[in-house]
CSV table of C-alpha atoms in Angstrom, one decimal:
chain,number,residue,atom,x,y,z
A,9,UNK,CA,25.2,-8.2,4.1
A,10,UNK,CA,26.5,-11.1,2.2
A,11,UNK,CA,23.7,-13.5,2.6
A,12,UNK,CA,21.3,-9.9,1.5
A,13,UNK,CA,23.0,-9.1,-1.6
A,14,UNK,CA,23.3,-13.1,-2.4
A,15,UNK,CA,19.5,-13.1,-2.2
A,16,UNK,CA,18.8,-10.5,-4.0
A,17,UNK,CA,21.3,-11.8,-7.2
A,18,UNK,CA,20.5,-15.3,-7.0
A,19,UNK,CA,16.8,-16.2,-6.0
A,20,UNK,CA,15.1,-18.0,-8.5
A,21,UNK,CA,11.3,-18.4,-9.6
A,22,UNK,CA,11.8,-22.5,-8.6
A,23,UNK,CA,12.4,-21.5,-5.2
A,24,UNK,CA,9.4,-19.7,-4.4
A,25,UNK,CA,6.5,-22.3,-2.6
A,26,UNK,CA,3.2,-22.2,-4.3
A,27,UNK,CA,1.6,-20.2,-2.2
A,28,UNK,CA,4.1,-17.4,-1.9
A,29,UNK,CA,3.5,-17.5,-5.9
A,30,UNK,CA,0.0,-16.7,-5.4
A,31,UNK,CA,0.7,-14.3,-3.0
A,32,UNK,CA,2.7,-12.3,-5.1
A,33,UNK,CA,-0.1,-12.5,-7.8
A,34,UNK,CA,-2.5,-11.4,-5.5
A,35,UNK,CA,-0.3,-8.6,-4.6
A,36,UNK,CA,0.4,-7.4,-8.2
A,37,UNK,CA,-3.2,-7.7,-9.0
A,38,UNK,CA,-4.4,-5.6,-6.1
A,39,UNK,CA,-2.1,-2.9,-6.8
A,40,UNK,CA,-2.9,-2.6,-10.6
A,41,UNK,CA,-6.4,-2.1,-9.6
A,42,UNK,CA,-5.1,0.6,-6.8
A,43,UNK,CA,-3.1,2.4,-9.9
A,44,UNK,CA,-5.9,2.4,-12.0
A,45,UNK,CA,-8.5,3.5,-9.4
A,46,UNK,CA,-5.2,6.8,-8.5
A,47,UNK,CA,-5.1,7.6,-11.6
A,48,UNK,CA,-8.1,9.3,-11.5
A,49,UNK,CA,-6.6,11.7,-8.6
A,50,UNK,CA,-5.4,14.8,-8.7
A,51,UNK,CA,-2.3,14.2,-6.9
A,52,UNK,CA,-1.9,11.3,-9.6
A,53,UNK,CA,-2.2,13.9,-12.1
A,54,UNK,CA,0.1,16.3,-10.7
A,55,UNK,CA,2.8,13.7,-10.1
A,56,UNK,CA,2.5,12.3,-13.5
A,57,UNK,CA,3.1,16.0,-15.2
A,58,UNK,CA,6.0,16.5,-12.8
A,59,UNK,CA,7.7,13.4,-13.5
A,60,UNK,CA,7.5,14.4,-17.2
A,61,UNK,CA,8.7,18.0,-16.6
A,62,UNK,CA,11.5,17.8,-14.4
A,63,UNK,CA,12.5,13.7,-14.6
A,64,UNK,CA,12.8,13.6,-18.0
A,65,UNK,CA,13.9,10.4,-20.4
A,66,UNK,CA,17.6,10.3,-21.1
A,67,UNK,CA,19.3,7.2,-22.7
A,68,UNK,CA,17.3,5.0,-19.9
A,69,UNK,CA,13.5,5.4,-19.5
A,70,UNK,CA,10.5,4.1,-18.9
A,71,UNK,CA,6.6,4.5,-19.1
A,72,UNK,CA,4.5,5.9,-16.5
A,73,UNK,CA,1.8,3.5,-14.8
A,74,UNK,CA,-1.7,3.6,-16.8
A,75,UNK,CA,-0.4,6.6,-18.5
A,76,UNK,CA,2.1,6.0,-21.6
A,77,UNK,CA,4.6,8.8,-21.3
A,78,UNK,CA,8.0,8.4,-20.5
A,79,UNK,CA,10.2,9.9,-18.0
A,80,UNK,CA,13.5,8.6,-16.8
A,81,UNK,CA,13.4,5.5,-14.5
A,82,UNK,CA,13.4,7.4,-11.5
A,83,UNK,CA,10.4,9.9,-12.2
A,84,UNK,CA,8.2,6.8,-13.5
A,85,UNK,CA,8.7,5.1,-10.4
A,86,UNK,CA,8.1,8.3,-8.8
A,87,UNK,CA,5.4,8.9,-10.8
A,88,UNK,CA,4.1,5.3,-10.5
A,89,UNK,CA,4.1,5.0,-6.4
A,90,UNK,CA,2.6,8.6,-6.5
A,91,UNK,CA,-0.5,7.3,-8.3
A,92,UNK,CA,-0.7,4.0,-6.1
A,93,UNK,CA,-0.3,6.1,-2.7
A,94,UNK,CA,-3.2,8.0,-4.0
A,95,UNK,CA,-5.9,5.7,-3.0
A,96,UNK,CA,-5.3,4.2,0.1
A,97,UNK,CA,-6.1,0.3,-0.3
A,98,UNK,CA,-2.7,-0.8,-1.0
A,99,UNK,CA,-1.5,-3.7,1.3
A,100,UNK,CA,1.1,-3.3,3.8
A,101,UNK,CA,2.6,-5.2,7.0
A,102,UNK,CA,1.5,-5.0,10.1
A,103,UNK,CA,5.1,-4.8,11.9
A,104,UNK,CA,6.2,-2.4,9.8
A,105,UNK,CA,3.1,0.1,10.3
A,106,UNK,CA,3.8,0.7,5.8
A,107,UNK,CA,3.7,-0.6,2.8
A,108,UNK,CA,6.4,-2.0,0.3
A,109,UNK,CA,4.2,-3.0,-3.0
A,110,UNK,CA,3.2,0.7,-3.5
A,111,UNK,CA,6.9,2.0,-4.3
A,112,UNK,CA,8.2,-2.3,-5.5
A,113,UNK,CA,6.1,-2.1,-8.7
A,114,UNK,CA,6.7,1.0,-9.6
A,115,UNK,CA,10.6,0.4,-9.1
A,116,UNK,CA,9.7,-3.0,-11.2
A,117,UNK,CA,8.1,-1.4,-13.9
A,118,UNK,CA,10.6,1.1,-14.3
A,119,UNK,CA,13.5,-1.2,-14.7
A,120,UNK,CA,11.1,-3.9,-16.8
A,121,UNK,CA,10.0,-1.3,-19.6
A,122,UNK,CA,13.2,-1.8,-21.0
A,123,UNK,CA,14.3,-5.3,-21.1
A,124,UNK,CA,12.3,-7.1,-23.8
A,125,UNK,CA,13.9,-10.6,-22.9
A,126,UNK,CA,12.8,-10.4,-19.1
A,127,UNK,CA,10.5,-14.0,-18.5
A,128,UNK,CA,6.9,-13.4,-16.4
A,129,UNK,CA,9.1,-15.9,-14.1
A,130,UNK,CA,11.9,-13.9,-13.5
A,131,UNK,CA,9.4,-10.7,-13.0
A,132,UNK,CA,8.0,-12.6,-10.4
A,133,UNK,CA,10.9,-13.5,-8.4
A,134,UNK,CA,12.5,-9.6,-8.5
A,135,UNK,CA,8.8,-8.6,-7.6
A,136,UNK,CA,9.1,-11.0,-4.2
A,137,UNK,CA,12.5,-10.4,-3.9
A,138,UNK,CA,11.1,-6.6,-3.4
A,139,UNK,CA,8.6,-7.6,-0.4
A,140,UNK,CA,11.1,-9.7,1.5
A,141,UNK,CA,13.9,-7.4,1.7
A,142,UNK,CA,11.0,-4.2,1.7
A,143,UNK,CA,9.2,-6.0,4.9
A,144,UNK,CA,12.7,-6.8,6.8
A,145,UNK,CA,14.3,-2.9,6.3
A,146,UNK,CA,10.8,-1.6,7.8
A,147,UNK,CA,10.9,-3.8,11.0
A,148,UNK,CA,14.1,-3.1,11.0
A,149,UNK,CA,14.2,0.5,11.3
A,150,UNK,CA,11.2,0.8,13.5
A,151,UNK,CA,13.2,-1.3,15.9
A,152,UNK,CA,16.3,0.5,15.6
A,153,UNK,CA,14.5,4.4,15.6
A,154,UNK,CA,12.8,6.3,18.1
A,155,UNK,CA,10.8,8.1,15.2
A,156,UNK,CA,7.7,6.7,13.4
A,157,UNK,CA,8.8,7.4,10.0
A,158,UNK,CA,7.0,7.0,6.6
A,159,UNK,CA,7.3,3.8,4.7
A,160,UNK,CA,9.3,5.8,1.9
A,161,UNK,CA,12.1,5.6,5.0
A,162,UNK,CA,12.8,1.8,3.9
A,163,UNK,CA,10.7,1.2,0.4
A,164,UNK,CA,13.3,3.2,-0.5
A,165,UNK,CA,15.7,-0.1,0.2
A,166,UNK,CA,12.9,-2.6,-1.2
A,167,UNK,CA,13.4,-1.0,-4.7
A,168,UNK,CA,16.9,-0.4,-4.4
A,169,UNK,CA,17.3,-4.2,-4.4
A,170,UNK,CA,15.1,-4.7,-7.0
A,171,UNK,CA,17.1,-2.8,-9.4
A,172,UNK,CA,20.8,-4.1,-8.2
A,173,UNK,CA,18.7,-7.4,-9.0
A,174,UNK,CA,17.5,-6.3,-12.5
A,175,UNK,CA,20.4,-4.3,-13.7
A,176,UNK,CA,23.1,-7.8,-11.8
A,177,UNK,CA,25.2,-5.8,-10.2
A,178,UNK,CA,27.2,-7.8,-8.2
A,179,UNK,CA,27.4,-7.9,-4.2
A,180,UNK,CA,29.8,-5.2,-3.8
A,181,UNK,CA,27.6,-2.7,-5.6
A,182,UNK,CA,24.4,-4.0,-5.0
A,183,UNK,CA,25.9,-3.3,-1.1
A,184,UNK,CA,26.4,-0.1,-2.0
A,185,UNK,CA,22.9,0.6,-3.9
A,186,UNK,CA,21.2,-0.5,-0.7
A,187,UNK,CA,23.8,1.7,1.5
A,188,UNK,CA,22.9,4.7,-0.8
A,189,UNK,CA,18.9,4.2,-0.7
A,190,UNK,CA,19.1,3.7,3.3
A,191,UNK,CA,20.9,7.3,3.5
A,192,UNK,CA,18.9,9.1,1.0
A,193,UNK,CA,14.9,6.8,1.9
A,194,UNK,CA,12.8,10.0,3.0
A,195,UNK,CA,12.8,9.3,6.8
A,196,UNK,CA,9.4,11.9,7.1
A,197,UNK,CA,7.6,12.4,10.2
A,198,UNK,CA,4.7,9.9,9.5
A,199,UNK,CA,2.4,11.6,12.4
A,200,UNK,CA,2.7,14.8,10.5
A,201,UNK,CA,0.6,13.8,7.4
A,202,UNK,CA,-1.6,12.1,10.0
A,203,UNK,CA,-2.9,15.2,11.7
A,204,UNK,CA,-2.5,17.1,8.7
A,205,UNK,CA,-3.2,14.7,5.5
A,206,UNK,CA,-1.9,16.1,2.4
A,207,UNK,CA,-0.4,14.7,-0.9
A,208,UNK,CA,2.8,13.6,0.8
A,209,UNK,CA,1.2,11.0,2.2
A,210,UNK,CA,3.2,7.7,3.2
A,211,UNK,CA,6.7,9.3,1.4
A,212,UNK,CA,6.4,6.0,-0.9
A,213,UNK,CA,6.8,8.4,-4.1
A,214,UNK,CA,10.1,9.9,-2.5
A,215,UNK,CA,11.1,6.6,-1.7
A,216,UNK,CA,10.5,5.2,-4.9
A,217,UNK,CA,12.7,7.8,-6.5
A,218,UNK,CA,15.4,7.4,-3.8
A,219,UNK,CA,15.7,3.6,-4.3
A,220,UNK,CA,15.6,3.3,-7.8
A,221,UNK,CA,17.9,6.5,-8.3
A,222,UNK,CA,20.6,4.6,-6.0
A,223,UNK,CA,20.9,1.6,-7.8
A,224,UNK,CA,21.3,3.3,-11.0
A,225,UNK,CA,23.8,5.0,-8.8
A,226,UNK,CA,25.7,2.2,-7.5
A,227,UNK,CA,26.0,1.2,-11.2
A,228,UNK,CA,28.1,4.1,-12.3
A,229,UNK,CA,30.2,3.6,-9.5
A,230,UNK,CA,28.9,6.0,-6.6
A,231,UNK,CA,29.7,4.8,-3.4
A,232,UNK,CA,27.4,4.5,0.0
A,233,UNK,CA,27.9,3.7,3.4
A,234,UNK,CA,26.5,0.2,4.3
A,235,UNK,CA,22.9,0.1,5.5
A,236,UNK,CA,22.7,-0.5,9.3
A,237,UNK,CA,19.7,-1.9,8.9
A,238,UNK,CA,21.2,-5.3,7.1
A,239,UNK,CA,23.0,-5.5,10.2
A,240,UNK,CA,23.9,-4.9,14.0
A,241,UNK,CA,21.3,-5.8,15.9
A,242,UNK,CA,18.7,-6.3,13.4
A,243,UNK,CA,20.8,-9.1,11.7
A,244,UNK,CA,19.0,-11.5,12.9
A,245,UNK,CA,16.0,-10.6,10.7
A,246,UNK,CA,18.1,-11.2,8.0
A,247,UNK,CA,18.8,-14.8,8.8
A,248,UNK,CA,15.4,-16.5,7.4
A,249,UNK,CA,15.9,-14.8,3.8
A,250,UNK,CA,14.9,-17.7,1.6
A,251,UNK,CA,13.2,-19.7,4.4
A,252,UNK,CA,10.8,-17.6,6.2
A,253,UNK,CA,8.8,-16.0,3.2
A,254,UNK,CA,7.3,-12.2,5.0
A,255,UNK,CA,5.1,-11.7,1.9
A,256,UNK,CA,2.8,-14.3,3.2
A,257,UNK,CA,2.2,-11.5,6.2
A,258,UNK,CA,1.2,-8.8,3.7
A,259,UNK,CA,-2.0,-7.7,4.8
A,260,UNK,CA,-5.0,-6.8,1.6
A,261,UNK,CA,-7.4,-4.0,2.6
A,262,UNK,CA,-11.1,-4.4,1.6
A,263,UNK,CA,-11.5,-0.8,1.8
A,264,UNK,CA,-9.7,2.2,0.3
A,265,UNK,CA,-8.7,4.5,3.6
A,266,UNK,CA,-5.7,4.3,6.3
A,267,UNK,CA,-5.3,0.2,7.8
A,268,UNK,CA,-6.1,1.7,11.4
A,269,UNK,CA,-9.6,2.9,10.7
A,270,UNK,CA,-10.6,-0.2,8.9
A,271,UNK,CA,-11.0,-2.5,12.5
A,272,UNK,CA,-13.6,0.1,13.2
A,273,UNK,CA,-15.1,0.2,9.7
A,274,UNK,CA,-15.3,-3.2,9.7
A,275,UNK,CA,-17.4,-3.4,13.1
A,276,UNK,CA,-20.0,-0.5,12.0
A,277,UNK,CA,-20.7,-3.0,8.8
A,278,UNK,CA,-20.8,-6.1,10.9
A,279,UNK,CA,-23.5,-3.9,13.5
A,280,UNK,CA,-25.0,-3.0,10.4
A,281,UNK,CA,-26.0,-6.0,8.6
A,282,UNK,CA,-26.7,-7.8,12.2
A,283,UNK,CA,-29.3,-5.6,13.3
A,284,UNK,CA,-30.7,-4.0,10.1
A,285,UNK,CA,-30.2,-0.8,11.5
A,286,UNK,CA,-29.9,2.1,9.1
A,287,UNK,CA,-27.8,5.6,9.9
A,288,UNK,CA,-31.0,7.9,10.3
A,289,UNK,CA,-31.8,5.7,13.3
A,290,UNK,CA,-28.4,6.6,14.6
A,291,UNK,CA,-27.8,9.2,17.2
A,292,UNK,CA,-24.3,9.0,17.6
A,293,UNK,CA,-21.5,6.1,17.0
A,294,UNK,CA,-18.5,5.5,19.3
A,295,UNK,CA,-15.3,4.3,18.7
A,296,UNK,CA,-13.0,2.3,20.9
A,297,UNK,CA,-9.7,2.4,19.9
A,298,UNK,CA,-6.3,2.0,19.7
A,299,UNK,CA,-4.1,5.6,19.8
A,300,UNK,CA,-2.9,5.5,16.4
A,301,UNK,CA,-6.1,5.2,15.2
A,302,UNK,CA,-7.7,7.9,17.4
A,303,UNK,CA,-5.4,10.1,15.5
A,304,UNK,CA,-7.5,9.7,12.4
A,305,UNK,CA,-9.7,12.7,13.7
A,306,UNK,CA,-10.6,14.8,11.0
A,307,UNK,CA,-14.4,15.3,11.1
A,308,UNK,CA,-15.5,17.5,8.1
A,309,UNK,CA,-12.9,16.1,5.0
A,310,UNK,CA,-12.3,18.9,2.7
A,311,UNK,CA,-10.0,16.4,0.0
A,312,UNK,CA,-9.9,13.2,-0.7
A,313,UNK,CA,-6.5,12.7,1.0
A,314,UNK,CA,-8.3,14.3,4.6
A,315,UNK,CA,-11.1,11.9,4.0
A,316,UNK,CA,-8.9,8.3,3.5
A,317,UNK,CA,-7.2,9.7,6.7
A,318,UNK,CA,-10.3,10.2,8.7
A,319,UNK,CA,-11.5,7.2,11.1
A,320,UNK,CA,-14.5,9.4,11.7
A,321,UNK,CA,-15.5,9.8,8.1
A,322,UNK,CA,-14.5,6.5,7.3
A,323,UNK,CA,-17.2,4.9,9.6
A,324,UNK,CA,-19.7,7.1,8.5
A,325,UNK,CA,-19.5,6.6,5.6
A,326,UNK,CA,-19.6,2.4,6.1
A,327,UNK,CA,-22.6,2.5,7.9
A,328,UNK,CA,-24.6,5.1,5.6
A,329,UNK,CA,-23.8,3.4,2.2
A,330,UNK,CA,-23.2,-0.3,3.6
A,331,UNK,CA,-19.6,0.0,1.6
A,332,UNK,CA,-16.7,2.7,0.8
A,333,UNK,CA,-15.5,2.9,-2.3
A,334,UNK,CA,-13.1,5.4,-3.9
A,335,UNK,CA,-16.4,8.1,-5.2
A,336,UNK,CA,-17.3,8.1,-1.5
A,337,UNK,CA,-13.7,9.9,-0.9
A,338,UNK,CA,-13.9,11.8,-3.9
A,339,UNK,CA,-17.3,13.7,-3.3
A,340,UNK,CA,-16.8,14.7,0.3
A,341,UNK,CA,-18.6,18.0,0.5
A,342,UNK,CA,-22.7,16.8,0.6
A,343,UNK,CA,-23.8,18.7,3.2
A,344,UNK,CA,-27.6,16.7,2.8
A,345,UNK,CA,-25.9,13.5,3.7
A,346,UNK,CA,-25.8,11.6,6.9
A,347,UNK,CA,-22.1,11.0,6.7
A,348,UNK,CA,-21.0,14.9,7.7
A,349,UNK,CA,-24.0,14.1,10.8
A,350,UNK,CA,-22.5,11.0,12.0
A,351,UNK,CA,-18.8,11.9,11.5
A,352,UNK,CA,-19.6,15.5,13.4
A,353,UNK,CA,-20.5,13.5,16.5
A,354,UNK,CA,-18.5,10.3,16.3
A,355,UNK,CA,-16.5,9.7,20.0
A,356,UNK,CA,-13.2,8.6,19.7
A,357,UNK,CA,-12.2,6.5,22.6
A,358,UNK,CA,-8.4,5.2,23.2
A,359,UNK,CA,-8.7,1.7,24.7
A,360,UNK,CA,-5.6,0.6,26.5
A,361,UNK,CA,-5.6,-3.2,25.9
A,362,UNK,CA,-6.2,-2.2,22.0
A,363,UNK,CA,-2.8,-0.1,22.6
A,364,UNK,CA,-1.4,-2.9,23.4
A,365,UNK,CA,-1.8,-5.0,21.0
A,366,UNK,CA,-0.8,-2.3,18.4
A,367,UNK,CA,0.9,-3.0,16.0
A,368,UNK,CA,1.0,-6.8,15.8
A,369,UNK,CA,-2.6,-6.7,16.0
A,370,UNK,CA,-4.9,-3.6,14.8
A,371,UNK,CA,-8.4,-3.7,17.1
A,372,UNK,CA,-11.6,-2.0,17.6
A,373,UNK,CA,-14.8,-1.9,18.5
A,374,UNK,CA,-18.2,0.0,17.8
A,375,UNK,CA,-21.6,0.9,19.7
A,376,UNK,CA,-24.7,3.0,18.0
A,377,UNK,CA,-26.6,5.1,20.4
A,378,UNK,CA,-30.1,5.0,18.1
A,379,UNK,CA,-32.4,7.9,18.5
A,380,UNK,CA,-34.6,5.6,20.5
A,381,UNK,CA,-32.5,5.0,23.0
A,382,UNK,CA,-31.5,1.7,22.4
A,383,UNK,CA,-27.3,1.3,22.4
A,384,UNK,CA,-25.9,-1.8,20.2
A,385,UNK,CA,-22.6,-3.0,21.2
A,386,UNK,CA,-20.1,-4.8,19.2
A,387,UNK,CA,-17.5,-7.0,19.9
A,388,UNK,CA,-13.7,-6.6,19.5
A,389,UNK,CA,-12.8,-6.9,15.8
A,390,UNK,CA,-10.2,-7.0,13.8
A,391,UNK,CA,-8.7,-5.0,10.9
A,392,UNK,CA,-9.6,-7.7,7.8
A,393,UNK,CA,-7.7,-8.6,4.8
A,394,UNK,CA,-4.3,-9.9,7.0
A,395,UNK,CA,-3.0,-13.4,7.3
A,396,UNK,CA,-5.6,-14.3,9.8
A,397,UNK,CA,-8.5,-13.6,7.8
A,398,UNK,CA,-7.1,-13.2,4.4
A,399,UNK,CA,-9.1,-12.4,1.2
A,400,UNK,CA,-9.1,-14.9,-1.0
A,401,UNK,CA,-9.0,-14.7,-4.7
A,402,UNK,CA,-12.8,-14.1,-5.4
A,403,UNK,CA,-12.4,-11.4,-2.8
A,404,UNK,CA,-9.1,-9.5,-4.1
A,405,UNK,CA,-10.6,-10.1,-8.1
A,406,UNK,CA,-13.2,-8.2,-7.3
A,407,UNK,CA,-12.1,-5.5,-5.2
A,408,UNK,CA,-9.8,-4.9,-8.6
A,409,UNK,CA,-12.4,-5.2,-10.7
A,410,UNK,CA,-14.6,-1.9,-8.8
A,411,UNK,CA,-11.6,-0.2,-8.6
A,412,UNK,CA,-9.9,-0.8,-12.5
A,413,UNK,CA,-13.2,-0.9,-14.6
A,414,UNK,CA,-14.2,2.8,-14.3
A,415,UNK,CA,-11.0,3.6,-15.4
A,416,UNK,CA,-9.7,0.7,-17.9
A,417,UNK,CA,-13.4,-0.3,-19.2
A,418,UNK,CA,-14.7,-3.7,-18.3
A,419,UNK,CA,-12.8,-5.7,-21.3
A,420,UNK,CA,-9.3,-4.3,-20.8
A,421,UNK,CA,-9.6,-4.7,-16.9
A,422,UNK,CA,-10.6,-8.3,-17.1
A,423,UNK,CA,-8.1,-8.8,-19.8
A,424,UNK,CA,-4.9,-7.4,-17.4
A,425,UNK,CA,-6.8,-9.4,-14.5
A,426,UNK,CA,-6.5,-12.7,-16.5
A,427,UNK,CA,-2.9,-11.9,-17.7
A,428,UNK,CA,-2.0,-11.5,-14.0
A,429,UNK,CA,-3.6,-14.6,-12.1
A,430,UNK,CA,-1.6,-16.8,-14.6
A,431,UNK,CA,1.6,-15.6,-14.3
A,432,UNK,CA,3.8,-16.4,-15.0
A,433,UNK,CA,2.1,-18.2,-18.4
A,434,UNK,CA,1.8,-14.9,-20.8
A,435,UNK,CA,4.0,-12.6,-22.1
A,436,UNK,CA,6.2,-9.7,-20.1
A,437,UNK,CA,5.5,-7.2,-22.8
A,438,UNK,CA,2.0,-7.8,-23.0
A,439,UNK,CA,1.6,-7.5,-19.4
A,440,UNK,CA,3.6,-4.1,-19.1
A,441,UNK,CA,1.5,-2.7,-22.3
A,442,UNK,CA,-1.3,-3.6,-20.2
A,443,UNK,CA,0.0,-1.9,-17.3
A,444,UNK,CA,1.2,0.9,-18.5
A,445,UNK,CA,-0.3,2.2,-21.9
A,446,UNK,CA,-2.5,5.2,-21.1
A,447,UNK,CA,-6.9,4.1,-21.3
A,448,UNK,CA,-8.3,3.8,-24.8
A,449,UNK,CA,-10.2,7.3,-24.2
A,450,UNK,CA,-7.5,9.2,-22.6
């Protein structure tokens, strides 16, 4: 626990590799364009008013992502990972079948708002700092439960050490912050939300609030038990802290809907663009597997949150529009398009070497039955965006740029883009206005 808590006070900007820096960068940029794309939600909008209402500002608070208002640190970053979790195309890790940066910014922000002498330097670090110890408390649970439990489970620790960082506690509170945030991290049945998607959706939000609320905690002088995951018999991922740098495993998704239907997504566009082919030609498409992703199964999307969670609709919608973009999960009830055809019939087939592989590796593969008969095969492919076929700049810049412009207008969103991919040249208050004043026509 020592070596934790020392990493968390002492590790500085100088010590971060180059390309962990632009990792982090890329990171923060993607999910400013994921805020700005949730924002336009309805679950965004309800957990905004909510954090308002009932998490009020007190002698600490902070502005709500893309939105102006305060609330106290807690409901912002409640508030904040809310709006992210929205729109599914926030990056995650494979090993830890989550996500950290949806609840880490919002836990950042929320402690940044107020300290006007923080460096763009020093909001890096506590931003990285967030992902190492986020990434290690997932893979640490999952090997230490026999639940699959929602990221908010261990985000919930990721955001508790940002703010023992930020508010420099020292080790024996910042022990107790991450004790507290283990105990109360919202250990939700993750299956549950994937047979039944709803607005609860990964449990970052709950997270979020639990993290941030237990170092504020831990400050006062509550007490918590120590968190089992820094230690037992996951201590050994612990070691590496400093050395082995997990954010450079953080996966970007190209597309906005659940990691385990984008393999498949990604093969229907790859048949695609190969043969031409275009979905009225298309009898039927079939889906090979792994089980998680089978699970994916709704086939007539009534929200937006059924539709990112529906491998069916998902593909569909890939192969009838040669893209998927947030609108596509937005408008999911037009009975004259192809989509509701394709997704009706779609087979869902659970391949056992793709089980295997799972979760290290996310694999699947797609064949077209065309009405003329003819079947087209696809290989084995790979969910995109991870360490092994990473997008690069170009590819991340723009993916922020279709998902922020609608909503920021094409001059602030390239502004906050530039502001981001030099970091950490710029000014910490300019970047937070940025991020968190409400659009000009709001």
């Amino acid at each position: 626990m020592s070596d934790v808590t020392e990493f968390i006070a002492e590790l500085r900007y100088e010590q971060l590799p180059p390309d962990v820096v632009v990792q982090a960068r890329l990171c923060l940029l993607d999910l400013a364009g994921v805020a700005a794309a949730g924002r336009a939600t309805e679950m965004s909008a309800l957990m905004r008013r909510h954090a308002v209402e009932n998490y009020g500002a007190g002698s600490r608070s902070a502005r709500l992502i893309f939105d102006g208002r305060r609330a106290s640190p807690v409901g912002a970053a409640m508030a904040g990972a809310a709006t992210i979790d929205s729109v599914d195309a926030h990056d995650g890790h494979a090993m830890t079948k989550g996500h950290s940066g949806v609840a880490v910014l919002p836990a950042l922000l929320a402690f940044t708002d107020g300290m006007p002498d923080l460096t763009a330097a020093q909001l890096l670090a506590a931003l990285v700092v967030g992902y190492e110890v986020g990434i290690r408390a997932g893979m640490a649970l999952h090997a230490t439960t026999e639940d699959y439990h929602s990221s908010g489970a261990w985000n919930a620790i990721a955001c508790a050490a940002v703010g023992s960082r930020l508010l420099g506690l020292r080790a024996a509170l910042s022990s107790h912050a991450l004790g507290i945030a283990e105990y109360h991290g919202p250990r939700s049945q993750m299956m549950r939300c994937i047979d039944h998607p709803t607005m609860v959706k990964d449990g970052s939000a709950w997270g979020a609030a639990a993290g941030v609320s237990a170092a504020l905690l831990a400050a006062d002088g509550f007490t918590g038990a120590p968190a089992v995951t820094l230690a037992g018999g996951s201590a050994q991922l612990w070691d590496d802290l400093g050395r082995h740098w997990r954010i450079r495993e953080t996966y970007l998704k190209p597309f906005p809907v659940c990691r385990w239907a984008q393999p498949a997504v990604q093969a229907v566009l790859d048949l695609r663009q190969l043969h031409q082919v275009a979905a009225p030609d298309v009898e039927r498409v079939d889906v090979f597997a792994f089980h998680a992703a089978t699970r994916l199964a709704v086939r007539a999307p009534a929200t937006t949150e059924e539709a990112q969670y529906s491998l069916p609709f998902a593909v569909a919608t890939a192969l009838v529009h040669g893209a998927i973009l947030p609108g596509h999960l937005v408008d999911v009830d037009d009975p004259t398009d192809d989509v509701h055809r394709l997704a009706a019939g779609m087979t869902l087939v659970e391949d056992a070497a793709y089980e295997q592989q799972f979760p290290a590796e996310r694999v699947s593969r797609v064949h077209l039955v065309l009405r003329d008969g003819r079947r087209l095969e696809g290989p084995s492919t790979s969910a995109p965006g991870g360490p092994g076929n990473p997008m690069d700049e170009d590819a991340v810049s723009a993916k922020y740029l279709a998902l922020a412009e609608g909503v920021l207008g094409e001059r602030r969103a390239a502004r906050l883009r530039d502001s981001i991919l030099t970091l950490p040249d710029g000014s910490v208050r300019s970047l937070l206005d940025q991020l968190l004043e409400p659009p000009a026509d709001d």
